[in-house]
PDB file of C-alpha atoms and ligand atoms in Angstrom:
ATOM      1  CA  UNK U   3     -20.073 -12.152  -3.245  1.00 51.00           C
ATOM      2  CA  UNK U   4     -19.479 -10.837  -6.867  1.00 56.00           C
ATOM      3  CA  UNK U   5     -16.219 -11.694  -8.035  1.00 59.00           C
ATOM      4  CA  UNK U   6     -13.278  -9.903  -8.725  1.00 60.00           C
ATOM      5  CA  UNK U   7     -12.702  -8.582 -12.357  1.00 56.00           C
ATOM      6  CA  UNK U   8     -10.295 -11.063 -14.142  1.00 56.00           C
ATOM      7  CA  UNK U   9      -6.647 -10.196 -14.497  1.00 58.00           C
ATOM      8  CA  UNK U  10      -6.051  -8.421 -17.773  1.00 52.00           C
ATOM      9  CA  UNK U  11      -3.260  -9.251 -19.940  1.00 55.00           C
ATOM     10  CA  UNK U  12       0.107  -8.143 -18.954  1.00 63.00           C
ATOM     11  CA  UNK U  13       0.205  -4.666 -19.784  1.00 75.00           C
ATOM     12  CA  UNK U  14       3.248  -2.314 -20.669  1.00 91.00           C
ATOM     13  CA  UNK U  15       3.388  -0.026 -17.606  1.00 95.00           C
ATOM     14  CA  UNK U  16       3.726   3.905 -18.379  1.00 97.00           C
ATOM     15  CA  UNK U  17       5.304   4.684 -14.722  1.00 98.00           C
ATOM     16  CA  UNK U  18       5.007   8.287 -13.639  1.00 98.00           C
ATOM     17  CA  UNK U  19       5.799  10.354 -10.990  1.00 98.00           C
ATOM     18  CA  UNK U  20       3.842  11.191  -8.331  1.00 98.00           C
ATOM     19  CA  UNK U  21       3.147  14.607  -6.687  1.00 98.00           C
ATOM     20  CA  UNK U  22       3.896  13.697  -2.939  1.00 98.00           C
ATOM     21  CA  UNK U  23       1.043  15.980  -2.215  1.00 97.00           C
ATOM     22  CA  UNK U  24      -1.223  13.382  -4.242  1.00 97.00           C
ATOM     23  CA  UNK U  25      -0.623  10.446  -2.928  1.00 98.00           C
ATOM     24  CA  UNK U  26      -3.869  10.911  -0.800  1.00 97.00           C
ATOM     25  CA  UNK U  27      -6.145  10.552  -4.005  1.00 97.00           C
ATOM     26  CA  UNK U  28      -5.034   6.809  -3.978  1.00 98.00           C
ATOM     27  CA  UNK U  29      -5.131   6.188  -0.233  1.00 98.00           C
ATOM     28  CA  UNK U  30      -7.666   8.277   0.869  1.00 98.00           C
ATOM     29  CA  UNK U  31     -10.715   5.913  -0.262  1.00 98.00           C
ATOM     30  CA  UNK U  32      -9.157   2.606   1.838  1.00 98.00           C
ATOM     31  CA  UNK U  33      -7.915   0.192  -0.602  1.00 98.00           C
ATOM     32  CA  UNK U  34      -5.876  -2.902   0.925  1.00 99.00           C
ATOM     33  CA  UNK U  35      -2.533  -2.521   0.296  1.00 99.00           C
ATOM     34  CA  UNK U  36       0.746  -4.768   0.501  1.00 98.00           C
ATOM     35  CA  UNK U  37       3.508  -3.401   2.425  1.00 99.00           C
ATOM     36  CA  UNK U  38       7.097  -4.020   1.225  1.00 98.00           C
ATOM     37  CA  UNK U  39       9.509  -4.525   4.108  1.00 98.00           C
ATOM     38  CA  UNK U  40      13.522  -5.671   4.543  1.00 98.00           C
ATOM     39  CA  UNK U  41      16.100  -5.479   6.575  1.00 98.00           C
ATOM     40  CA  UNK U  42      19.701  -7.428   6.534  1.00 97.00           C
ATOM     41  CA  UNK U  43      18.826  -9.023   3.491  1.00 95.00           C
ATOM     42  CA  UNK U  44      15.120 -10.579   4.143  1.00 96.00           C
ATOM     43  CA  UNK U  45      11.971  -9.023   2.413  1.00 98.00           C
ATOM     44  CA  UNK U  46       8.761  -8.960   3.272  1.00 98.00           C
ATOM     45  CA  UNK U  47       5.112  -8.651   2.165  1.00 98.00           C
ATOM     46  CA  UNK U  48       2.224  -8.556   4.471  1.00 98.00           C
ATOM     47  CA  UNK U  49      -1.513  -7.284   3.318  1.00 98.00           C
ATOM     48  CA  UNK U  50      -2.780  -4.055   5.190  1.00 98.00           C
ATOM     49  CA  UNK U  51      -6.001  -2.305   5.207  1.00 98.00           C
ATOM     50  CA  UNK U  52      -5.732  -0.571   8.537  1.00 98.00           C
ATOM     51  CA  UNK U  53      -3.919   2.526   7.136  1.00 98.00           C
ATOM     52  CA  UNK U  54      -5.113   6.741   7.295  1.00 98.00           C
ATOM     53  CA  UNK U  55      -3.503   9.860   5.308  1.00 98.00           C
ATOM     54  CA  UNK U  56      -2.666  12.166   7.628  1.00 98.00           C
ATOM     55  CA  UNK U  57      -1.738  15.042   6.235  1.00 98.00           C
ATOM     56  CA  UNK U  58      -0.953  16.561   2.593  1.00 96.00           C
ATOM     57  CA  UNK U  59       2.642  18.078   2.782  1.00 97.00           C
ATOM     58  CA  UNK U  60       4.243  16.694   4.166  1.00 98.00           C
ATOM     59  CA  UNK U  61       2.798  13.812   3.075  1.00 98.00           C
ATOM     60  CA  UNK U  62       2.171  11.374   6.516  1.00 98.00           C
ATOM     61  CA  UNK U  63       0.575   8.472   6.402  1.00 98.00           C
ATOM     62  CA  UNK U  64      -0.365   6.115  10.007  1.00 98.00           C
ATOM     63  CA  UNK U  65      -1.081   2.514   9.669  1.00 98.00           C
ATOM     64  CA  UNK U  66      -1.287  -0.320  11.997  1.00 98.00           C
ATOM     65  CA  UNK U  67       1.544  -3.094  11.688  1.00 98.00           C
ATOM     66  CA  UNK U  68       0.473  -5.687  14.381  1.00 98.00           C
ATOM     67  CA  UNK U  69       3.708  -6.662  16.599  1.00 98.00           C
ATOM     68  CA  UNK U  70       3.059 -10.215  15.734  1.00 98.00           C
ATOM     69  CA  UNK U  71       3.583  -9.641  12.113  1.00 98.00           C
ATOM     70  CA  UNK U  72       7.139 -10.354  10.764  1.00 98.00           C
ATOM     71  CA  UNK U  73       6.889  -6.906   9.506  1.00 98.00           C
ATOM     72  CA  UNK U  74       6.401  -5.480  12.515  1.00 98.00           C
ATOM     73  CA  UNK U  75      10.007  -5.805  13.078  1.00 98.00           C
ATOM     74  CA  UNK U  76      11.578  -5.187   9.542  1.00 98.00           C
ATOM     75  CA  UNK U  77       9.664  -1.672   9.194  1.00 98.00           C
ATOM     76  CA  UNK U  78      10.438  -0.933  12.751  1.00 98.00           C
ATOM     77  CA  UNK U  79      14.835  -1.901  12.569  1.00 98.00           C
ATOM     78  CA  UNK U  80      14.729  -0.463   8.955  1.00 98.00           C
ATOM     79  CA  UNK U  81      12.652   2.646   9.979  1.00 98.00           C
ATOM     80  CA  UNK U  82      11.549   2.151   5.663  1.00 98.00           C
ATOM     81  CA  UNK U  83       8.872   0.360   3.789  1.00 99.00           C
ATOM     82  CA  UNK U  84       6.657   0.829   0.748  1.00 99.00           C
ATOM     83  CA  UNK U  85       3.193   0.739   0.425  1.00 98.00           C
ATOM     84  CA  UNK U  86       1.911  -0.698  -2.989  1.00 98.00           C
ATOM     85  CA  UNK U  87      -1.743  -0.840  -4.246  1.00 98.00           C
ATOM     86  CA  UNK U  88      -2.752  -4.041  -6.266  1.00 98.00           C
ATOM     87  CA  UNK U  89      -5.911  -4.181  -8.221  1.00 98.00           C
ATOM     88  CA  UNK U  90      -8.812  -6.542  -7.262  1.00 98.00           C
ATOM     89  CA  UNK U  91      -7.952  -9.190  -9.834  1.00 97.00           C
ATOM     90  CA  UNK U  92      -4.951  -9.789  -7.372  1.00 98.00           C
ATOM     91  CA  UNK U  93      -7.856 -10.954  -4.441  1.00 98.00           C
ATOM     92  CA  UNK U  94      -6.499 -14.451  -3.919  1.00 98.00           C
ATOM     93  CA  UNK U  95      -2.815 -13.413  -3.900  1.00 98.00           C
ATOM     94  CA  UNK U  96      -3.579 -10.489  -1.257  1.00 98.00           C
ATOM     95  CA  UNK U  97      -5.717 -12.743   0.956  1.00 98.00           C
ATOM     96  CA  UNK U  98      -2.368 -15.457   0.556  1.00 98.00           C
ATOM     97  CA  UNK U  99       0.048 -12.892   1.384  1.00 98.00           C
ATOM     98  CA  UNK U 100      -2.592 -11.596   4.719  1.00 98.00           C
ATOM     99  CA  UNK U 101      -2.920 -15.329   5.687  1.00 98.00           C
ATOM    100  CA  UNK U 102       1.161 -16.482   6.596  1.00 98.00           C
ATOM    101  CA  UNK U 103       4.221 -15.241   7.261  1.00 98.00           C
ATOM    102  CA  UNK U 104       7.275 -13.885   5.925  1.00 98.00           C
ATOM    103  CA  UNK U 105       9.465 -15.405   8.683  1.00 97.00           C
ATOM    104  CA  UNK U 106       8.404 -18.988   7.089  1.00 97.00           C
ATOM    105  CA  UNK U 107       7.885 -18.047   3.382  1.00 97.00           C
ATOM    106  CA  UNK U 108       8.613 -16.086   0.176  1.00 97.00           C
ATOM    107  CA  UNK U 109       5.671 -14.106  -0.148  1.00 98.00           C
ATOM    108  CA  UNK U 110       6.766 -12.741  -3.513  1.00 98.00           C
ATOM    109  CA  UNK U 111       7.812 -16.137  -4.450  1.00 97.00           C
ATOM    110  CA  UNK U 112       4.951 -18.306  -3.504  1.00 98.00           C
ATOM    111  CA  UNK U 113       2.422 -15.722  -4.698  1.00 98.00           C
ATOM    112  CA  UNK U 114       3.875 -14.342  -8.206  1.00 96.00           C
ATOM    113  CA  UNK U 115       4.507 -11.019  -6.920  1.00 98.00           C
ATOM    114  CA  UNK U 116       7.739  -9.283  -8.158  1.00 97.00           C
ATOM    115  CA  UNK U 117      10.308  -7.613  -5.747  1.00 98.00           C
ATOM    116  CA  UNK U 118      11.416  -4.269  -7.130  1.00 98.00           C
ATOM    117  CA  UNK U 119      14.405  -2.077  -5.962  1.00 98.00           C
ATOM    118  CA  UNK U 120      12.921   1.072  -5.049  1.00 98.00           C
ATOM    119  CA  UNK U 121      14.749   4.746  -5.437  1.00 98.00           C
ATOM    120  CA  UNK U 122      14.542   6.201  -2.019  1.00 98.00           C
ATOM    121  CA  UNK U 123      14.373   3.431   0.210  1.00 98.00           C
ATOM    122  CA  UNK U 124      15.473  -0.173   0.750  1.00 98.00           C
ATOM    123  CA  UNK U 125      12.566  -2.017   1.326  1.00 98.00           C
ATOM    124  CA  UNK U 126      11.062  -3.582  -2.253  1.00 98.00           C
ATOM    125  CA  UNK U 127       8.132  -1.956  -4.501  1.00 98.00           C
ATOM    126  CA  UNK U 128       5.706  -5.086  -5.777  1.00 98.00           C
ATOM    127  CA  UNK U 129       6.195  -4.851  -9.377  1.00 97.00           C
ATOM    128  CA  UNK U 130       2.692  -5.379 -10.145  1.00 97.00           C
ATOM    129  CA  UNK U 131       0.660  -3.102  -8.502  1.00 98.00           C
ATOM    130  CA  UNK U 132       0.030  -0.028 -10.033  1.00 98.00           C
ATOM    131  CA  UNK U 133       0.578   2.876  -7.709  1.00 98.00           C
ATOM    132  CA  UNK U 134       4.079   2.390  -5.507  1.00 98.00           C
ATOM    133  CA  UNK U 135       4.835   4.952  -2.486  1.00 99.00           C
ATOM    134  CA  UNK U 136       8.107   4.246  -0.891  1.00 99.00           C
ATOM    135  CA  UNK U 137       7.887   5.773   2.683  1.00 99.00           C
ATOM    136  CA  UNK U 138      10.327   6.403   5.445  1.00 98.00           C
ATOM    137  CA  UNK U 139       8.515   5.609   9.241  1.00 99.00           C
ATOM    138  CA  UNK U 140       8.860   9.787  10.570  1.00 98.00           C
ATOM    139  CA  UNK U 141       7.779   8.721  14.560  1.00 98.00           C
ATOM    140  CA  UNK U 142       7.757   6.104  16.279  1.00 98.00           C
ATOM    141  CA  UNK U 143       6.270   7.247  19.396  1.00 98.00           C
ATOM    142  CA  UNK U 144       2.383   5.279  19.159  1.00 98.00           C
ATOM    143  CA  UNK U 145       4.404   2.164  18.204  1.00 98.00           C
ATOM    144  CA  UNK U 146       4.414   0.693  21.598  1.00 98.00           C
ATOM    145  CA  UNK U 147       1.476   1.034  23.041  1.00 98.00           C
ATOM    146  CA  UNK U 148      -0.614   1.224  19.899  1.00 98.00           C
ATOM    147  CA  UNK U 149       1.698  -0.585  16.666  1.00 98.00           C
ATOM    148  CA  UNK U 150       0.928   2.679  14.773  1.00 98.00           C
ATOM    149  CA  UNK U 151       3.602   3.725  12.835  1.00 99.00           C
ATOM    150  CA  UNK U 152       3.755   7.832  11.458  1.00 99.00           C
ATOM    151  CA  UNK U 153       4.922   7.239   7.732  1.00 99.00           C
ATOM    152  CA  UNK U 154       6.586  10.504   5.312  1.00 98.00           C
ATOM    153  CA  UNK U 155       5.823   9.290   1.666  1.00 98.00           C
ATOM    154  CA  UNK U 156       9.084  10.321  -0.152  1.00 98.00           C
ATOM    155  CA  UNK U 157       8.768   9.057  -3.393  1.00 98.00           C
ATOM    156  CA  UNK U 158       5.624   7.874  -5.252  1.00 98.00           C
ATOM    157  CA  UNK U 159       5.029   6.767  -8.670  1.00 98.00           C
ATOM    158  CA  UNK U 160       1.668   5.473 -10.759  1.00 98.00           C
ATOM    159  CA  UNK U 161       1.042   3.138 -13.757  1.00 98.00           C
ATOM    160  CA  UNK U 162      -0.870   5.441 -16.212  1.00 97.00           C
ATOM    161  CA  UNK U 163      -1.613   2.028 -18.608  1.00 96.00           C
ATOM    162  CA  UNK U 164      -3.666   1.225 -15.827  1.00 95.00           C
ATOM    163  CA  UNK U 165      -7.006   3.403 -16.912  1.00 90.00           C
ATOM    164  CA  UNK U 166     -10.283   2.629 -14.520  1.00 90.00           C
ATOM    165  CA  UNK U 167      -8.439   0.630 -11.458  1.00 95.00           C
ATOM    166  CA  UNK U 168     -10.907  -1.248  -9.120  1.00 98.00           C
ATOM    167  CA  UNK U 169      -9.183  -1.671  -5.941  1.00 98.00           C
ATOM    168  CA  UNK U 170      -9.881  -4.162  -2.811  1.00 98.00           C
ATOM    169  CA  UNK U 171     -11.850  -2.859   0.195  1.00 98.00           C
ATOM    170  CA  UNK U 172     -11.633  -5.355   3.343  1.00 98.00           C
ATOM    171  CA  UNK U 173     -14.630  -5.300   5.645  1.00 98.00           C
ATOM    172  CA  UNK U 174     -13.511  -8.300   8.165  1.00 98.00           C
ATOM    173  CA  UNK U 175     -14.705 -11.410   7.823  1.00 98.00           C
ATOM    174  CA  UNK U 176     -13.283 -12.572   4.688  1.00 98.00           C
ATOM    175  CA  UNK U 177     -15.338 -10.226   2.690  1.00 98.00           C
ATOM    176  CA  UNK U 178     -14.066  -7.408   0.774  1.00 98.00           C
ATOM    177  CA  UNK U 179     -16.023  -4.536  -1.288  1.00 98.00           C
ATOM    178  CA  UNK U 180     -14.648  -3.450  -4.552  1.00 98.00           C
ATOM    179  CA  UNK U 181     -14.202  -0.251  -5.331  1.00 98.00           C
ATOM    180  CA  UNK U 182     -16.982   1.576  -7.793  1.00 96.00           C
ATOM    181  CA  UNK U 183     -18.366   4.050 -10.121  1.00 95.00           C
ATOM    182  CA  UNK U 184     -17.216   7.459  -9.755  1.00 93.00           C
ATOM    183  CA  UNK U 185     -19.198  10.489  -9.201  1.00 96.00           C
ATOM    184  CA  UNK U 186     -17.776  13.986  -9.251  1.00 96.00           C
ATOM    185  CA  UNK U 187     -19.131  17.226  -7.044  1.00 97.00           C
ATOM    186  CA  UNK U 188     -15.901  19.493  -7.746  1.00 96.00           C
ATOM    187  CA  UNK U 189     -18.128  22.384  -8.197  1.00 97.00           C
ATOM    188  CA  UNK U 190     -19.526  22.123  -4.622  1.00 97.00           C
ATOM    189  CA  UNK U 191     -16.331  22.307  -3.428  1.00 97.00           C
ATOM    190  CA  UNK U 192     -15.036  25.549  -1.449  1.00 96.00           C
ATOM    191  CA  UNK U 193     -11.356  25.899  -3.207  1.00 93.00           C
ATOM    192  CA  UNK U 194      -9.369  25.755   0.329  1.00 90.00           C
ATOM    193  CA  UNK U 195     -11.237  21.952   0.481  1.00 91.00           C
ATOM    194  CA  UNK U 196     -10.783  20.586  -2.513  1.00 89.00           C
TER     195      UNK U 196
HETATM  196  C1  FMN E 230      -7.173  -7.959   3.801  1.00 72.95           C
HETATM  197  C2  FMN E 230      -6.221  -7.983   4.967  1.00 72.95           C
HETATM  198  C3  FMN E 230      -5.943  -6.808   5.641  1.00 72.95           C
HETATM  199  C4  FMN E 230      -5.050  -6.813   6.712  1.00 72.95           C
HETATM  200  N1  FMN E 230      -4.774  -5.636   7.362  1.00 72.95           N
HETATM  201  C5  FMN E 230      -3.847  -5.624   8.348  1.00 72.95           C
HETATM  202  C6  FMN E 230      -3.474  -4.398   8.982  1.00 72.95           C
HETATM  203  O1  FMN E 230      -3.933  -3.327   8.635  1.00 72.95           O
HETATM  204  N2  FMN E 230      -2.560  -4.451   9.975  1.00 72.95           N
HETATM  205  C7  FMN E 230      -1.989  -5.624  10.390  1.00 72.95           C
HETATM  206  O2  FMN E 230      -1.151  -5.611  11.293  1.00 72.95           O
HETATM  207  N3  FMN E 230      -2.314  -6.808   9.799  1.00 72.95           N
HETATM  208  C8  FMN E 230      -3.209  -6.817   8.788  1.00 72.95           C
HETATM  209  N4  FMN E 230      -3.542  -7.983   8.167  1.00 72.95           N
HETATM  210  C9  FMN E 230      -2.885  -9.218   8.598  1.00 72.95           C
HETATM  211  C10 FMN E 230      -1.494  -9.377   8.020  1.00 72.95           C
HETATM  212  O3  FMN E 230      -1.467  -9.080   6.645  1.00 72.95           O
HETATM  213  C11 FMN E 230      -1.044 -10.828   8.230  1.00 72.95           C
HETATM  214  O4  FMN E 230      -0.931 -11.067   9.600  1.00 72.95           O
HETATM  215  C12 FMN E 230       0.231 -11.165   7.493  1.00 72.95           C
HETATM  216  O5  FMN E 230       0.289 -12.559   7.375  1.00 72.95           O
HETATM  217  C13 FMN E 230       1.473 -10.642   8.177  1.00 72.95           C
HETATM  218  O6  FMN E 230       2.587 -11.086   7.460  1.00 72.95           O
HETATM  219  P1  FMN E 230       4.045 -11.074   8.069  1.00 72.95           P
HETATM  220  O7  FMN E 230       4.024 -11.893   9.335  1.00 72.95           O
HETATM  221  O8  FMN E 230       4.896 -11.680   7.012  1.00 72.95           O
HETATM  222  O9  FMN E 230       4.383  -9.646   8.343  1.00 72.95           O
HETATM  223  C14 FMN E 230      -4.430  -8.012   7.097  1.00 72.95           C
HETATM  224  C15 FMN E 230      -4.720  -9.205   6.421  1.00 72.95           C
HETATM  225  C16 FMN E 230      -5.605  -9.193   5.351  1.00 72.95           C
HETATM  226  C17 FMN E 230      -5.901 -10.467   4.625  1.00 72.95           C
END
């Protein structure tokens, strides 16, 4: 498997906001993401690539949070969390953070991510990835039988320093994709699609 592009110096991050109604340009092609999580005190990180937009404005988001993740419970008391995108230089951390669990470690801690206070909600933003969505969980009713939880994004932001991002792709088995070139067919487009 081709490896992941090295981590790049430190940059200075140029944060901007984030048009709610475009946080589906980031999520839309699949990247694994880590998904911030607290409640009475105690964070969480757990790795997630079982996530879907689901629709523009508002702007919902589903994802799977297995009941036998510590998260499970922290996004479902808090009724919060944020979903953060790392790039793929961040592989080995992401497949650390996927691989135990918050009720027995620091996951920020052990794996040199940073917990950030976010604006709109209380679980933490991981300073190092380079788009942040803080989301409230909107319904709760495919939780039980299916440990899908409806997300509203309510704030989002993006690091602009960060120019071509390659993101992580998981396709089971230990393997992940990475993401690649970019080809544009705007013109194709009927407006009302686009
Ligand atoms: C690449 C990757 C993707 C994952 N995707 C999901 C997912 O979509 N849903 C899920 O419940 N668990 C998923 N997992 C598993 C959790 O991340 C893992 O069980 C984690 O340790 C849970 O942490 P926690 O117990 O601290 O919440 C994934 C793991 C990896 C490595």
């Amino acid at each position: 498997m081709a490896a992941a592009a090295p981590a790049p110096r430190r940059r200075t991050p140029r944060w901007t906001e984030c048009p709610l109604a475009e946080v589906r340009r980031y999520l839309e092609p699949g990247p694994v993401v880590l998904v911030g999580s607290a409640w009475k005190g105690r964070a969480d990180l757990m790795a997630m690539g079982w996530h879907t937009v689901m629709e523009f404005t508002p702007s919902l988001l589903g994802c799977v949070i297995s009941r036998a993740n510590h998260s499970h419970g922290l996004v479902r008391r808090s009724r919060e969390c944020t979903i953060n995108i790392p790039e793929a230089h961040w592989v080995d951390a992401v497949v650390g953070v996927g691989n135990c669990s918050g009720a027995e470690v620091d996951k920020f801690e052990r794996f040199g991510f940073t917990a950030e206070p976010a604006r709109e909600v209380g679980a933490p933003l991981v300073g190092e990835c380079f788009v942040q969505i803080e989301c409230r969980v909107v319904d709760t009713r495919l939780v039980n039988r299916y440990d899908f939880f409806v997300l509203e994004a309510v704030r989002a932001r993006v690091d602009r320093s960060v120019r071509r991002p390659q993101t992580l792709h998981y396709r089971g088995g230990g393997e992940f994709m990475l993401s690649g070139p970019h080809i544009g067919r705007r013109a194709l487009f009927a407006p009302g699609m686009l």
